[in-house]
JSON list of C-alpha atoms in Angstrom, two decimals:
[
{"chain": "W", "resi": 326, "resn": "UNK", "atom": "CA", "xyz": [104.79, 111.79, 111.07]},
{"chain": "W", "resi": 327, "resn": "UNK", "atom": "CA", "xyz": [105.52, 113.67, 108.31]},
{"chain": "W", "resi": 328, "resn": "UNK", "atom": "CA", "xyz": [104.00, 113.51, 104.40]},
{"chain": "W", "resi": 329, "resn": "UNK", "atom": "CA", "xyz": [105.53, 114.05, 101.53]},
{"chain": "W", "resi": 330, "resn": "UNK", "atom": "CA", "xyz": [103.70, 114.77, 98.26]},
{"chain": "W", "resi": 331, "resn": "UNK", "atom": "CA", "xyz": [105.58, 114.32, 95.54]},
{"chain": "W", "resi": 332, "resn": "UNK", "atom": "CA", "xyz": [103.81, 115.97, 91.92]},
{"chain": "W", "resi": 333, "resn": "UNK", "atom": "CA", "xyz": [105.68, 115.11, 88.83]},
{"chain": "W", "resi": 334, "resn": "UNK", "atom": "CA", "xyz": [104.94, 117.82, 85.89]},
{"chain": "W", "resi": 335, "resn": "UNK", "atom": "CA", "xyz": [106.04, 118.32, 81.83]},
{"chain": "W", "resi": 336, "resn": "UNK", "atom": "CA", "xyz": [105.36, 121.48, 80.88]},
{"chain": "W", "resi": 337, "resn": "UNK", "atom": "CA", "xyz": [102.51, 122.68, 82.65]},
{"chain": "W", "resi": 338, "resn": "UNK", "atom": "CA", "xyz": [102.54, 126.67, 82.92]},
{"chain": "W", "resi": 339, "resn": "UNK", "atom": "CA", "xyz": [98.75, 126.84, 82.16]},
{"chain": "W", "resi": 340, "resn": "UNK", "atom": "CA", "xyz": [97.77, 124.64, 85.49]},
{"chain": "W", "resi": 341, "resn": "UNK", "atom": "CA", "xyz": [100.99, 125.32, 87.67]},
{"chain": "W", "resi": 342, "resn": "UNK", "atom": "CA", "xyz": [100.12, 128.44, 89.33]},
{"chain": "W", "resi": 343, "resn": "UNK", "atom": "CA", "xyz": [96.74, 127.21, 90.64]},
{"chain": "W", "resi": 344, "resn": "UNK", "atom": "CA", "xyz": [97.59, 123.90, 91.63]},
{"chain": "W", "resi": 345, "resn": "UNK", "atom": "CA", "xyz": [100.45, 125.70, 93.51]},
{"chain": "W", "resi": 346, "resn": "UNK", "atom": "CA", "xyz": [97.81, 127.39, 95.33]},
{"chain": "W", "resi": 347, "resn": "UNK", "atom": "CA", "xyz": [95.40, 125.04, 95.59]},
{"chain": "W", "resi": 348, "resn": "UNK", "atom": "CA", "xyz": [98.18, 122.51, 97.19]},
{"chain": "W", "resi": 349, "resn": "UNK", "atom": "CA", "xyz": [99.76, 124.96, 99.90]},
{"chain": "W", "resi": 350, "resn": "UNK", "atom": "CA", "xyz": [96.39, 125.86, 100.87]},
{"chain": "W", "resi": 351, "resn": "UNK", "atom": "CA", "xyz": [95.07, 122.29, 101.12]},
{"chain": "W", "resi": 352, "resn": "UNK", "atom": "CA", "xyz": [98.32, 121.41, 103.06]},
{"chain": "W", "resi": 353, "resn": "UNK", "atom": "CA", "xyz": [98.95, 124.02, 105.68]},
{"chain": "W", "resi": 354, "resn": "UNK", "atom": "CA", "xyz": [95.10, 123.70, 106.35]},
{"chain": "W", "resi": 355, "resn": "UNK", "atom": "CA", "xyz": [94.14, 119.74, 106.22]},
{"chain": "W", "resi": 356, "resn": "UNK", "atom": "CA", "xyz": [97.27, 118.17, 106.81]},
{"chain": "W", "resi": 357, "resn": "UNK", "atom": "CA", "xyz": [99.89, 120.70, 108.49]},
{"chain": "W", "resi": 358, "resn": "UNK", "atom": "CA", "xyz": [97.80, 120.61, 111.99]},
{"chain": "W", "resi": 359, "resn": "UNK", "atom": "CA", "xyz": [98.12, 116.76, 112.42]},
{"chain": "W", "resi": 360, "resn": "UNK", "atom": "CA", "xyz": [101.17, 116.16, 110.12]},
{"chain": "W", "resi": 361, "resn": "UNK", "atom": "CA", "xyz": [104.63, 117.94, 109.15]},
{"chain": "W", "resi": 362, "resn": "UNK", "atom": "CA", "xyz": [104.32, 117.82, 105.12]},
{"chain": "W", "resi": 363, "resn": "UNK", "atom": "CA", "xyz": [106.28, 118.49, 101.74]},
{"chain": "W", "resi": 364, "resn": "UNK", "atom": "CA", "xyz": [106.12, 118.84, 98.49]},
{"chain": "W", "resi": 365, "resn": "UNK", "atom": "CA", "xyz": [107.90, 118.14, 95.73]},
{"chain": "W", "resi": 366, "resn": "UNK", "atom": "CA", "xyz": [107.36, 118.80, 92.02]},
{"chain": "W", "resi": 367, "resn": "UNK", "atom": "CA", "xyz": [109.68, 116.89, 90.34]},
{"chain": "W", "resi": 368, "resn": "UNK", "atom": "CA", "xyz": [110.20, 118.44, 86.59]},
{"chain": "W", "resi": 369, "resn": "UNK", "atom": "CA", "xyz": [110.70, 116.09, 83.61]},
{"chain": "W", "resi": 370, "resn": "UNK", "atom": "CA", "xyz": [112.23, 118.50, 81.85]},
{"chain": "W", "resi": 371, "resn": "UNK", "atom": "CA", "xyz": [110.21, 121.17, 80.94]},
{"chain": "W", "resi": 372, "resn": "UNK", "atom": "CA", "xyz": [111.03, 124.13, 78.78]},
{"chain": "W", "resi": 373, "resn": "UNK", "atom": "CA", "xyz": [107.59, 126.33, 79.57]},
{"chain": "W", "resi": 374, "resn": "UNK", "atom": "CA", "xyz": [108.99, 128.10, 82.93]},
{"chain": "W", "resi": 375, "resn": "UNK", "atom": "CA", "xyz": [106.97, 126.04, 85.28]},
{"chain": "W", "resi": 376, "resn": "UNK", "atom": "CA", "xyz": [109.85, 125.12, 87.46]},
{"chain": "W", "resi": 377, "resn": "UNK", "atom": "CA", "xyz": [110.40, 128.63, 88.12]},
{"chain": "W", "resi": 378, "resn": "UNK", "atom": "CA", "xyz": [107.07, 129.50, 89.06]},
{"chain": "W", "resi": 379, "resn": "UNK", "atom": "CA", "xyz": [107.58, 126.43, 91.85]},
{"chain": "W", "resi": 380, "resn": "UNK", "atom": "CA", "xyz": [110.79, 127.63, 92.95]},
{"chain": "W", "resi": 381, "resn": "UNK", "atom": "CA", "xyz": [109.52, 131.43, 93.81]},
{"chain": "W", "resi": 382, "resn": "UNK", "atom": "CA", "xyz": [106.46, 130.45, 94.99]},
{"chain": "W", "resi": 383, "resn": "UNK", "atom": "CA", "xyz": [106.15, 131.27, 98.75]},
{"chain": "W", "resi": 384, "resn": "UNK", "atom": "CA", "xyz": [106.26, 128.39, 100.97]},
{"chain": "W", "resi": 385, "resn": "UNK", "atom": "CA", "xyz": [109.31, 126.97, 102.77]},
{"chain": "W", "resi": 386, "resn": "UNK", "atom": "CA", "xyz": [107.27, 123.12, 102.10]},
{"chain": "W", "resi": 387, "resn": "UNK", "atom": "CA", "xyz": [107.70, 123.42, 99.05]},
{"chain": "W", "resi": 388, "resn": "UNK", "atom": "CA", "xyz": [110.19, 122.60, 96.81]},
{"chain": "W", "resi": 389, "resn": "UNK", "atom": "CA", "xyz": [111.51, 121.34, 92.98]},
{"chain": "W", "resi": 390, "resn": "UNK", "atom": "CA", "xyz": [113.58, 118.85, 91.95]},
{"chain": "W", "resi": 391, "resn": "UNK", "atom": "CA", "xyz": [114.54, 117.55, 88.18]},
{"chain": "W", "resi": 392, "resn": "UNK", "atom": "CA", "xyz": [116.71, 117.60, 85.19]},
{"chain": "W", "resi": 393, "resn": "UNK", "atom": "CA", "xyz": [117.18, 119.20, 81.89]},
{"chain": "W", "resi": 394, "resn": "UNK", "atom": "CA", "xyz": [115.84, 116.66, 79.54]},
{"chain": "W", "resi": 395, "resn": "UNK", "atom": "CA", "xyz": [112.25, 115.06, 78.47]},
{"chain": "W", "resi": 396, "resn": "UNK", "atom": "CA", "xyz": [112.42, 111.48, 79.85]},
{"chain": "W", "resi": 397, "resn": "UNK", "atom": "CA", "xyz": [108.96, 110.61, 80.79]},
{"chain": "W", "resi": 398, "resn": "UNK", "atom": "CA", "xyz": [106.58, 110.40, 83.92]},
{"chain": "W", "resi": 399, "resn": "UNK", "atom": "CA", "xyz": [108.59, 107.60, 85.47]},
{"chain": "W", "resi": 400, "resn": "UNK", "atom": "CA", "xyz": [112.21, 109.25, 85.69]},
{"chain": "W", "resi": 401, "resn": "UNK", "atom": "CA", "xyz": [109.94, 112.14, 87.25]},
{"chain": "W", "resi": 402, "resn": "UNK", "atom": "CA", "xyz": [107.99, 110.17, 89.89]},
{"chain": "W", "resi": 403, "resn": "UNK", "atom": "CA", "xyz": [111.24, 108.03, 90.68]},
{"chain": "W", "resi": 404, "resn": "UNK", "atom": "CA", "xyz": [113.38, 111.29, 91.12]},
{"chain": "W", "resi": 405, "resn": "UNK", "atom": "CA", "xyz": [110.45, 112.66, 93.38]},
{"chain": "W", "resi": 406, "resn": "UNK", "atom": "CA", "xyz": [110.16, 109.99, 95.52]},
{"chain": "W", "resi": 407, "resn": "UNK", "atom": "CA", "xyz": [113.76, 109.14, 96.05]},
{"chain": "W", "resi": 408, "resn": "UNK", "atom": "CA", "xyz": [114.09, 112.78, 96.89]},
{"chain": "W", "resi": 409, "resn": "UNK", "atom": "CA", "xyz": [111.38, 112.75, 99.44]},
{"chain": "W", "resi": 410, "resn": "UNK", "atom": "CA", "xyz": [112.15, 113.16, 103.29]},
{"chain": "W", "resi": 411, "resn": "UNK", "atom": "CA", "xyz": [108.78, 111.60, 104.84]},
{"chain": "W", "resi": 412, "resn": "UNK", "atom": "CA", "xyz": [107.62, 108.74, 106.59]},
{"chain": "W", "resi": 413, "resn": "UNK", "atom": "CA", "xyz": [104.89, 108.49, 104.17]},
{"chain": "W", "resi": 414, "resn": "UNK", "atom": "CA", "xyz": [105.44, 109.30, 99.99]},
{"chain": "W", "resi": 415, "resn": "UNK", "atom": "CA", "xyz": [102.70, 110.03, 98.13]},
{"chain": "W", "resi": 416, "resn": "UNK", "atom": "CA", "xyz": [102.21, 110.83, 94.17]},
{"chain": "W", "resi": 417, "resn": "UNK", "atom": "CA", "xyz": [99.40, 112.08, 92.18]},
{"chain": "W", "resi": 418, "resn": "UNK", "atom": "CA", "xyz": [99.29, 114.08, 88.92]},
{"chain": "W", "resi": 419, "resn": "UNK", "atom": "CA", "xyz": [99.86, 117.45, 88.55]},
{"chain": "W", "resi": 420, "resn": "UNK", "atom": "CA", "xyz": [96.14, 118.35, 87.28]},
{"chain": "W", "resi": 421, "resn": "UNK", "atom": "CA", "xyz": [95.36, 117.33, 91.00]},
{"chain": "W", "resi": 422, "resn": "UNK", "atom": "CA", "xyz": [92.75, 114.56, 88.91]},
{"chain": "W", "resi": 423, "resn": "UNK", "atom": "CA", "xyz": [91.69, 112.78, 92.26]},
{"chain": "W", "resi": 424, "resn": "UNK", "atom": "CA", "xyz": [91.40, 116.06, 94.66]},
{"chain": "W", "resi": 425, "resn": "UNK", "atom": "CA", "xyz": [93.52, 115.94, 97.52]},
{"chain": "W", "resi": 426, "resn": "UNK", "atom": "CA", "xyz": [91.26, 114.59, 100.13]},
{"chain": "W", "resi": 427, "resn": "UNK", "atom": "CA", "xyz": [92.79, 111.85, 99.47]},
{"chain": "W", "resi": 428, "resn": "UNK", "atom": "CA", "xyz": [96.12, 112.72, 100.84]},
{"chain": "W", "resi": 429, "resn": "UNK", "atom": "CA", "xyz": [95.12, 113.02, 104.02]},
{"chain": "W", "resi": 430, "resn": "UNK", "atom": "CA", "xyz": [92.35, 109.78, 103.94]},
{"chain": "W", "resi": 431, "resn": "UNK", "atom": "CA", "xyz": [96.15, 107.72, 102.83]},
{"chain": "W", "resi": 432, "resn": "UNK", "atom": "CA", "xyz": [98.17, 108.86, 105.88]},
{"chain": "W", "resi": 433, "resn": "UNK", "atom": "CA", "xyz": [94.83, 108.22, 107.90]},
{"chain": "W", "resi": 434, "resn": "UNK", "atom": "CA", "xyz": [95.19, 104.64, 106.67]},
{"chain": "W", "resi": 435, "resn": "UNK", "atom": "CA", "xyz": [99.06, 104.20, 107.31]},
{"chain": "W", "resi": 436, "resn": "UNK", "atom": "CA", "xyz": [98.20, 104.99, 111.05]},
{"chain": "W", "resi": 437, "resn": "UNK", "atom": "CA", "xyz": [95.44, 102.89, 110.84]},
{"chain": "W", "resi": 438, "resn": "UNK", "atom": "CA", "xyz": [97.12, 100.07, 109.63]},
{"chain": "W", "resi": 439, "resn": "UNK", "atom": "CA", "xyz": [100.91, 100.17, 111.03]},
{"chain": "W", "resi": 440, "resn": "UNK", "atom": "CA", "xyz": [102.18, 97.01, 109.30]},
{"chain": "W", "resi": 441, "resn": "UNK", "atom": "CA", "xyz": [101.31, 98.24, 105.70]},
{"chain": "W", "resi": 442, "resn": "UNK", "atom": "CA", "xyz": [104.03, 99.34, 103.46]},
{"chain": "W", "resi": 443, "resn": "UNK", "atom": "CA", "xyz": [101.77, 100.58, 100.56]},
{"chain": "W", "resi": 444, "resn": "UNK", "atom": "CA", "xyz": [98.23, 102.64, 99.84]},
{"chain": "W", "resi": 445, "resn": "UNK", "atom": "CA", "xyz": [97.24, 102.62, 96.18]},
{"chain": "W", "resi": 446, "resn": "UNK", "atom": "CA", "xyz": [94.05, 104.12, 94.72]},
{"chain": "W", "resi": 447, "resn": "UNK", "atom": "CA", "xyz": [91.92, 102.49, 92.98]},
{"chain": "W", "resi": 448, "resn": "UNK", "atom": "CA", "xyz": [88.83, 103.93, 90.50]},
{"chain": "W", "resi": 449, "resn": "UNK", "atom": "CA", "xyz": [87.34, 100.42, 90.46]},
{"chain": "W", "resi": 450, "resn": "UNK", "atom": "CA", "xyz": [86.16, 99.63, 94.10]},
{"chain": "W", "resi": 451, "resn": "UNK", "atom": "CA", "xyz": [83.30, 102.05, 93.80]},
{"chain": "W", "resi": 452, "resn": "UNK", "atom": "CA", "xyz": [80.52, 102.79, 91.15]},
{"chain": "W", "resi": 453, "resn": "UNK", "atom": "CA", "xyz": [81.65, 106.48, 90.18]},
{"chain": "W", "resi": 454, "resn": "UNK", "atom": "CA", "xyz": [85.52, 105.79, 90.40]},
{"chain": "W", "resi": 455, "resn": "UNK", "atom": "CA", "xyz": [85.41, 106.49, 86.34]},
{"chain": "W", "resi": 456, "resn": "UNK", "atom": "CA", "xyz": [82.64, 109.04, 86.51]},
{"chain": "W", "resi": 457, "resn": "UNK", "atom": "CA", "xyz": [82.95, 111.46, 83.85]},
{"chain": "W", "resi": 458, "resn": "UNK", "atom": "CA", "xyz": [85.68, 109.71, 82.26]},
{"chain": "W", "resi": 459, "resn": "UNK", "atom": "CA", "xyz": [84.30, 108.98, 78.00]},
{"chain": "W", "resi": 460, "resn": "UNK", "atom": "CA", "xyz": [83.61, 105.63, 76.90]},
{"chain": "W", "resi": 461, "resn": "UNK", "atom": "CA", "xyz": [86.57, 104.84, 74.61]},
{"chain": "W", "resi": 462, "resn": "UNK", "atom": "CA", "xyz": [88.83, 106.31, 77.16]},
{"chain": "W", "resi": 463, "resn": "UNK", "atom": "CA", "xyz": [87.37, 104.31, 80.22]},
{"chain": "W", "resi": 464, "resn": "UNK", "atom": "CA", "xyz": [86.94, 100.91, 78.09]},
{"chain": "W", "resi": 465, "resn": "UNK", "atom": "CA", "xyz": [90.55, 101.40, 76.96]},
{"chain": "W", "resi": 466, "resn": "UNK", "atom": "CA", "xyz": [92.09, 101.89, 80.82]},
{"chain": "W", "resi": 467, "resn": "UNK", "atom": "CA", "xyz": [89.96, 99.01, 82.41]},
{"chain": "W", "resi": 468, "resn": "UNK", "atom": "CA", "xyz": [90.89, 96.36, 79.41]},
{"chain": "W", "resi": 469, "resn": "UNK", "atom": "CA", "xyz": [94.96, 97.94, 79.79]},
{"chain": "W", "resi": 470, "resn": "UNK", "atom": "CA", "xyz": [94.44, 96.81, 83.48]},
{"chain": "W", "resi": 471, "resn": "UNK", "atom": "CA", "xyz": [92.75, 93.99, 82.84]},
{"chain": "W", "resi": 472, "resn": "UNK", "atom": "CA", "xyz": [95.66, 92.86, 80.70]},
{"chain": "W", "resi": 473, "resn": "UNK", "atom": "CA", "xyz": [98.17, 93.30, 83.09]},
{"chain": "W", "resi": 474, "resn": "UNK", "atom": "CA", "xyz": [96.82, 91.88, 85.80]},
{"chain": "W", "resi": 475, "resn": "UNK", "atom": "CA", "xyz": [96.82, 88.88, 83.62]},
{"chain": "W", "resi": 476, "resn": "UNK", "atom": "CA", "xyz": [100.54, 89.30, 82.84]},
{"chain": "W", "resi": 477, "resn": "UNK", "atom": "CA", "xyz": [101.69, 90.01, 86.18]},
{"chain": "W", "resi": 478, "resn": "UNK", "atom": "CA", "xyz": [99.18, 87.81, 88.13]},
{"chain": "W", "resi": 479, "resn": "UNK", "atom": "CA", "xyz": [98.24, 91.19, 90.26]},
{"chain": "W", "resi": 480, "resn": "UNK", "atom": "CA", "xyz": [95.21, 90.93, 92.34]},
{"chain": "W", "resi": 481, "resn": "UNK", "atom": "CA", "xyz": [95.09, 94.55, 92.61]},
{"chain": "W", "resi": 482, "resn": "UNK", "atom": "CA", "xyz": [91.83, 96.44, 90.90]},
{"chain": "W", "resi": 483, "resn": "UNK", "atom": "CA", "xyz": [93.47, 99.39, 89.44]},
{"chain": "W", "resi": 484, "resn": "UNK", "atom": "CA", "xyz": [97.93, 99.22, 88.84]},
{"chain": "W", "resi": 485, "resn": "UNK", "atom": "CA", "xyz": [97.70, 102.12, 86.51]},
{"chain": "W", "resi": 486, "resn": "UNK", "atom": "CA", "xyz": [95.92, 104.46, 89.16]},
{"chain": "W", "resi": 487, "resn": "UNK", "atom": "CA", "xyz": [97.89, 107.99, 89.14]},
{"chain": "W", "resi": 488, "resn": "UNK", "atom": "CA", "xyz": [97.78, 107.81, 93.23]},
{"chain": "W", "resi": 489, "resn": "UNK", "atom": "CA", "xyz": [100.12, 105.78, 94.99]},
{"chain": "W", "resi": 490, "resn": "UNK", "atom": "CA", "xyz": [101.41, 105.81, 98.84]},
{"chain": "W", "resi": 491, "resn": "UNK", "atom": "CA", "xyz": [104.54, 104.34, 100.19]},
{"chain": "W", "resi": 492, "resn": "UNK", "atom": "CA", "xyz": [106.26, 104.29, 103.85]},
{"chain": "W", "resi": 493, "resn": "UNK", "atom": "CA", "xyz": [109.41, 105.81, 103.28]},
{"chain": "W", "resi": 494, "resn": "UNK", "atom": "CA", "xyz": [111.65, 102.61, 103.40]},
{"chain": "W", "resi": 495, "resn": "UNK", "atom": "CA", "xyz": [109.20, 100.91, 101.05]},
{"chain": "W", "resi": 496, "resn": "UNK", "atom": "CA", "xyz": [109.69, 103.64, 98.59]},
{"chain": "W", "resi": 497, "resn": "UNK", "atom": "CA", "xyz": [113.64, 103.56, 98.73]},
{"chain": "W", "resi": 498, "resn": "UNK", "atom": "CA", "xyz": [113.71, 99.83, 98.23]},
{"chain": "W", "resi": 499, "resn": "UNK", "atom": "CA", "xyz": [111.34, 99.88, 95.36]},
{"chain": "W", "resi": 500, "resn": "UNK", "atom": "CA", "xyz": [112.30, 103.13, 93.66]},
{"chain": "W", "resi": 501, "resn": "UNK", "atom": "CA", "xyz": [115.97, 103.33, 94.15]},
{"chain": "W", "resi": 502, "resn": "UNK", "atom": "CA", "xyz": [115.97, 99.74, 91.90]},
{"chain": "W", "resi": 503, "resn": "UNK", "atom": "CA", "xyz": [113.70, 100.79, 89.36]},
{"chain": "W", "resi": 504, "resn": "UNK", "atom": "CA", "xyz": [114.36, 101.49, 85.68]},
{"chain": "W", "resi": 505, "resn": "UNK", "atom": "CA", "xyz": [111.39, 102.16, 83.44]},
{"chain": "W", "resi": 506, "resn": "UNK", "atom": "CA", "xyz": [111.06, 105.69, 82.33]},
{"chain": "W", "resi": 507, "resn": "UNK", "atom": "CA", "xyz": [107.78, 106.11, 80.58]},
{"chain": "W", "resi": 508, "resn": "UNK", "atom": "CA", "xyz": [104.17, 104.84, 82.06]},
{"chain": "W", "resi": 509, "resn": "UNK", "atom": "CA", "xyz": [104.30, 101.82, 82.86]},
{"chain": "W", "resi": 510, "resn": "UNK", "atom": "CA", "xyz": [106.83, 102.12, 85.65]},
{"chain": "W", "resi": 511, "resn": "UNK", "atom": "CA", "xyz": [103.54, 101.94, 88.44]},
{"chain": "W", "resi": 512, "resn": "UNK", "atom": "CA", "xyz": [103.54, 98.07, 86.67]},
{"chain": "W", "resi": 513, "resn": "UNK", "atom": "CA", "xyz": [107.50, 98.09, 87.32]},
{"chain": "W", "resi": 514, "resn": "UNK", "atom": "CA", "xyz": [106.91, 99.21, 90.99]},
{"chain": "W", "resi": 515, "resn": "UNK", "atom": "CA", "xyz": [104.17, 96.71, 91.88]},
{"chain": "W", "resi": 516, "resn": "UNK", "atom": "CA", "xyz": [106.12, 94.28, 90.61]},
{"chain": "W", "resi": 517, "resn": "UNK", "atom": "CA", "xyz": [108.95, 94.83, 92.58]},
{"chain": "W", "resi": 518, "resn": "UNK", "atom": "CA", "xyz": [106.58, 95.49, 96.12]},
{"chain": "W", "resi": 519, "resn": "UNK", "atom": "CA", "xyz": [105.76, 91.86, 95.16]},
{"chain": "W", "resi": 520, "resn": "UNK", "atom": "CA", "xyz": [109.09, 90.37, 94.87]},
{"chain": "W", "resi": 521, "resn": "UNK", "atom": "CA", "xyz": [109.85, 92.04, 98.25]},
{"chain": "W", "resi": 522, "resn": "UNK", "atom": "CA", "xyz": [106.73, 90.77, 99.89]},
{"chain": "W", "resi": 523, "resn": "UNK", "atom": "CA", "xyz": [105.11, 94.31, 100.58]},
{"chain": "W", "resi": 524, "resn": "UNK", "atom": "CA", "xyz": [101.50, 94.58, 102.36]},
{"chain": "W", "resi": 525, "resn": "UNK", "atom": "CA", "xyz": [99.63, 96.47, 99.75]},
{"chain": "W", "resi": 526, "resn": "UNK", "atom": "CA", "xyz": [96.35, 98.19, 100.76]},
{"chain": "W", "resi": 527, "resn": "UNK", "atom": "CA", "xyz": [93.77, 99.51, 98.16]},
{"chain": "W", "resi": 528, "resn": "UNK", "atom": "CA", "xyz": [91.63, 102.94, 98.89]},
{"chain": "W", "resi": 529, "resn": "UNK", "atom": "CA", "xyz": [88.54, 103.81, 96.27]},
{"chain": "W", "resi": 530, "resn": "UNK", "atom": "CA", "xyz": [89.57, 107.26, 94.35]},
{"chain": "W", "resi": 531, "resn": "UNK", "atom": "CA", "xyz": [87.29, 109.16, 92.10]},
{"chain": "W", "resi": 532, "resn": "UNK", "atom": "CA", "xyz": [88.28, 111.48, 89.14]},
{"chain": "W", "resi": 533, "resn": "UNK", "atom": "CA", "xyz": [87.18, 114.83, 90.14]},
{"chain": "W", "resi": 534, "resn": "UNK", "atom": "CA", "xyz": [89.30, 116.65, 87.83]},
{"chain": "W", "resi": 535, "resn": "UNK", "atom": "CA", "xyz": [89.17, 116.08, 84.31]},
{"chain": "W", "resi": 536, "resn": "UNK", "atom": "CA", "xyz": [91.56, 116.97, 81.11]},
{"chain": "W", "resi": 537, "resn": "UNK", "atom": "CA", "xyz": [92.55, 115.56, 78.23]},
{"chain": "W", "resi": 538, "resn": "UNK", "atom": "CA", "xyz": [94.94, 112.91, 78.65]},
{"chain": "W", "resi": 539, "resn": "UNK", "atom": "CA", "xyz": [98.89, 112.51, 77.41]},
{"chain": "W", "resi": 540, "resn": "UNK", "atom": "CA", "xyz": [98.44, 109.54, 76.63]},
{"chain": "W", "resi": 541, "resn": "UNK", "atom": "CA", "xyz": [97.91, 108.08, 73.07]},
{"chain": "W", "resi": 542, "resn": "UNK", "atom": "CA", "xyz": [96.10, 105.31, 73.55]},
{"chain": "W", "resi": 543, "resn": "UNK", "atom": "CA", "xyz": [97.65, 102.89, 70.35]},
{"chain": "W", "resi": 544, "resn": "UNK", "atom": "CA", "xyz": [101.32, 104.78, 70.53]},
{"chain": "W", "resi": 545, "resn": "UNK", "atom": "CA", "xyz": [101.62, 104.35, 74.23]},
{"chain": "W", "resi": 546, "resn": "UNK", "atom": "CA", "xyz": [99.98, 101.25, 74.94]},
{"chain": "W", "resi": 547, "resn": "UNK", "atom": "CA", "xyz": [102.00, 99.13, 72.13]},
{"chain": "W", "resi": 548, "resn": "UNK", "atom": "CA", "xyz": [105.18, 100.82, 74.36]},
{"chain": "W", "resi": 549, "resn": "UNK", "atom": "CA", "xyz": [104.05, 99.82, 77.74]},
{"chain": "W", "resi": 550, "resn": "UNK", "atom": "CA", "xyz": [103.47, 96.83, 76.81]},
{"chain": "W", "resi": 551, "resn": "UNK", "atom": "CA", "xyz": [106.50, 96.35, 75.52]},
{"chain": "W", "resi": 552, "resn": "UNK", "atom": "CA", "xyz": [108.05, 97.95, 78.61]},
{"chain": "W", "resi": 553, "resn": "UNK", "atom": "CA", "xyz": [105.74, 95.11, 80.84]},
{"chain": "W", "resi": 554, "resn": "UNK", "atom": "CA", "xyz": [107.71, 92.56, 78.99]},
{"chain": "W", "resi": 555, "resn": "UNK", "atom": "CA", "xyz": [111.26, 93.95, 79.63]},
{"chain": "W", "resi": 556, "resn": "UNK", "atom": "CA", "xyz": [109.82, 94.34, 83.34]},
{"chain": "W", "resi": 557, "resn": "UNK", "atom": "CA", "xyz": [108.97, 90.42, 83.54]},
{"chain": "W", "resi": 558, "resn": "UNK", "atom": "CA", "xyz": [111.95, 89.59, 81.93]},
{"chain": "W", "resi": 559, "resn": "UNK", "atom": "CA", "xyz": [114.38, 91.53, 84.57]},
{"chain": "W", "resi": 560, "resn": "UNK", "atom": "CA", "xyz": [112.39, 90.72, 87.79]},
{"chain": "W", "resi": 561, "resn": "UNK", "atom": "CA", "xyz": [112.09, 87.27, 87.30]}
]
């Protein structure tokens, strides 16, 4: 079987060169003796040099894929994934915010469970999924999931988790379909595993890694929600 890790990244020079490191390492060590693996970064047009630093870093798994212009997380993700070669896609954030243990615990769970198209992580299936997360910024995630649970009728705990896990075939049908540019495409996704009928598994995931989020919390969240709507409206 073979992983692929897809990272989608704006403009991250100050965290690029150690993730790099801390990825290829975690890879050829945890997942290369069980698994054949890539990676992909997939740039959203940034203008800082950090696609370079992926492209000469040294490791033939690795790899880059993108385009010139700032479109948002979900052009990146989508461009990652339809990119990917494996029988298993994975994506997580570029800040590495759940660890990569969790990489390997997903594929673990694909094997495990042969009939399931899709692993998502979830921060609300165990007490300390939000540890260390503040209080506005935890009450304001839980009540933006909450919310579109409601909207889409989702039983999952946690849509907006930045750690998601696909079969390969999965991915294609969902991805290659999708639209949304900005962060609510996971919503957009989901959506569409549901129209297709996909067997959706959830995995407990903890912040490890904290940073200050992109996200404004009024801007964005007045924009996804009108993105949610545009979703419902097209997928109906």
């Amino acid at each position: 079987m073979k992983v692929s890790l897809c990272i989608p990244m704006y403009n991250e020079s100050s965290i690029i060169d150690a993730t790099l490191k801390t990825v290829s390492e975690y890879m050829e060590s945890n997942i290369k003796p069980e698994y054949d693996y890539e990676v992909i970064f997939s740039d959203d047009g940034s203008t800082d040099g950090c696609r370079a630093a992926v492209d000469a870093f040294p490791n033939e798994h690795i790899r880059s894929v993108g385009y010139e212009k700032n479109r948002g997380k979900g052009c990146a993700v989508r461009t990652g994934i339809l990119a990917a070669e494996g029988d298993v896609v994975i994506f997580t954030d570029c800040d590495l915010a759940y660890g990569l243990d969790v990489v390997k615990q997903a594929a673990e769970m694909f094997c495990a469970n042969p009939t399931a198209d899709m692993v998502i992580g979830s921060r609300n299936l165990t007490k300390d999924g939000y540890e260390g997360y503040t209080f506005i910024r935890r009450l304001a995630s839980k009540i933006y999931i909450k919310c579109l649970a409601i909207a889409a009728g989702f039983r999952l705990s946690d849509s907006q988790c930045g750690f998601k896990c696909f079969r390969h075939d999965a991915a294609q049908k969902i991805f290659s379909t999708c639209e949304v540019d900005g962060f609510a495409f996971d919503f957009e996704a989901l959506i569409k595993a549901n129209k297709l009928g996909l067997k959706i598994l959830e995995m407990p995931v903890k912040v490890i890694n904290h940073r200050e989020s992109k996200i404004n919390v009024l801007r964005d969240s007045f924009k996804m929600l009108k993105d949610v709507r545009g979703i419902k409206k097209r997928n109906k």
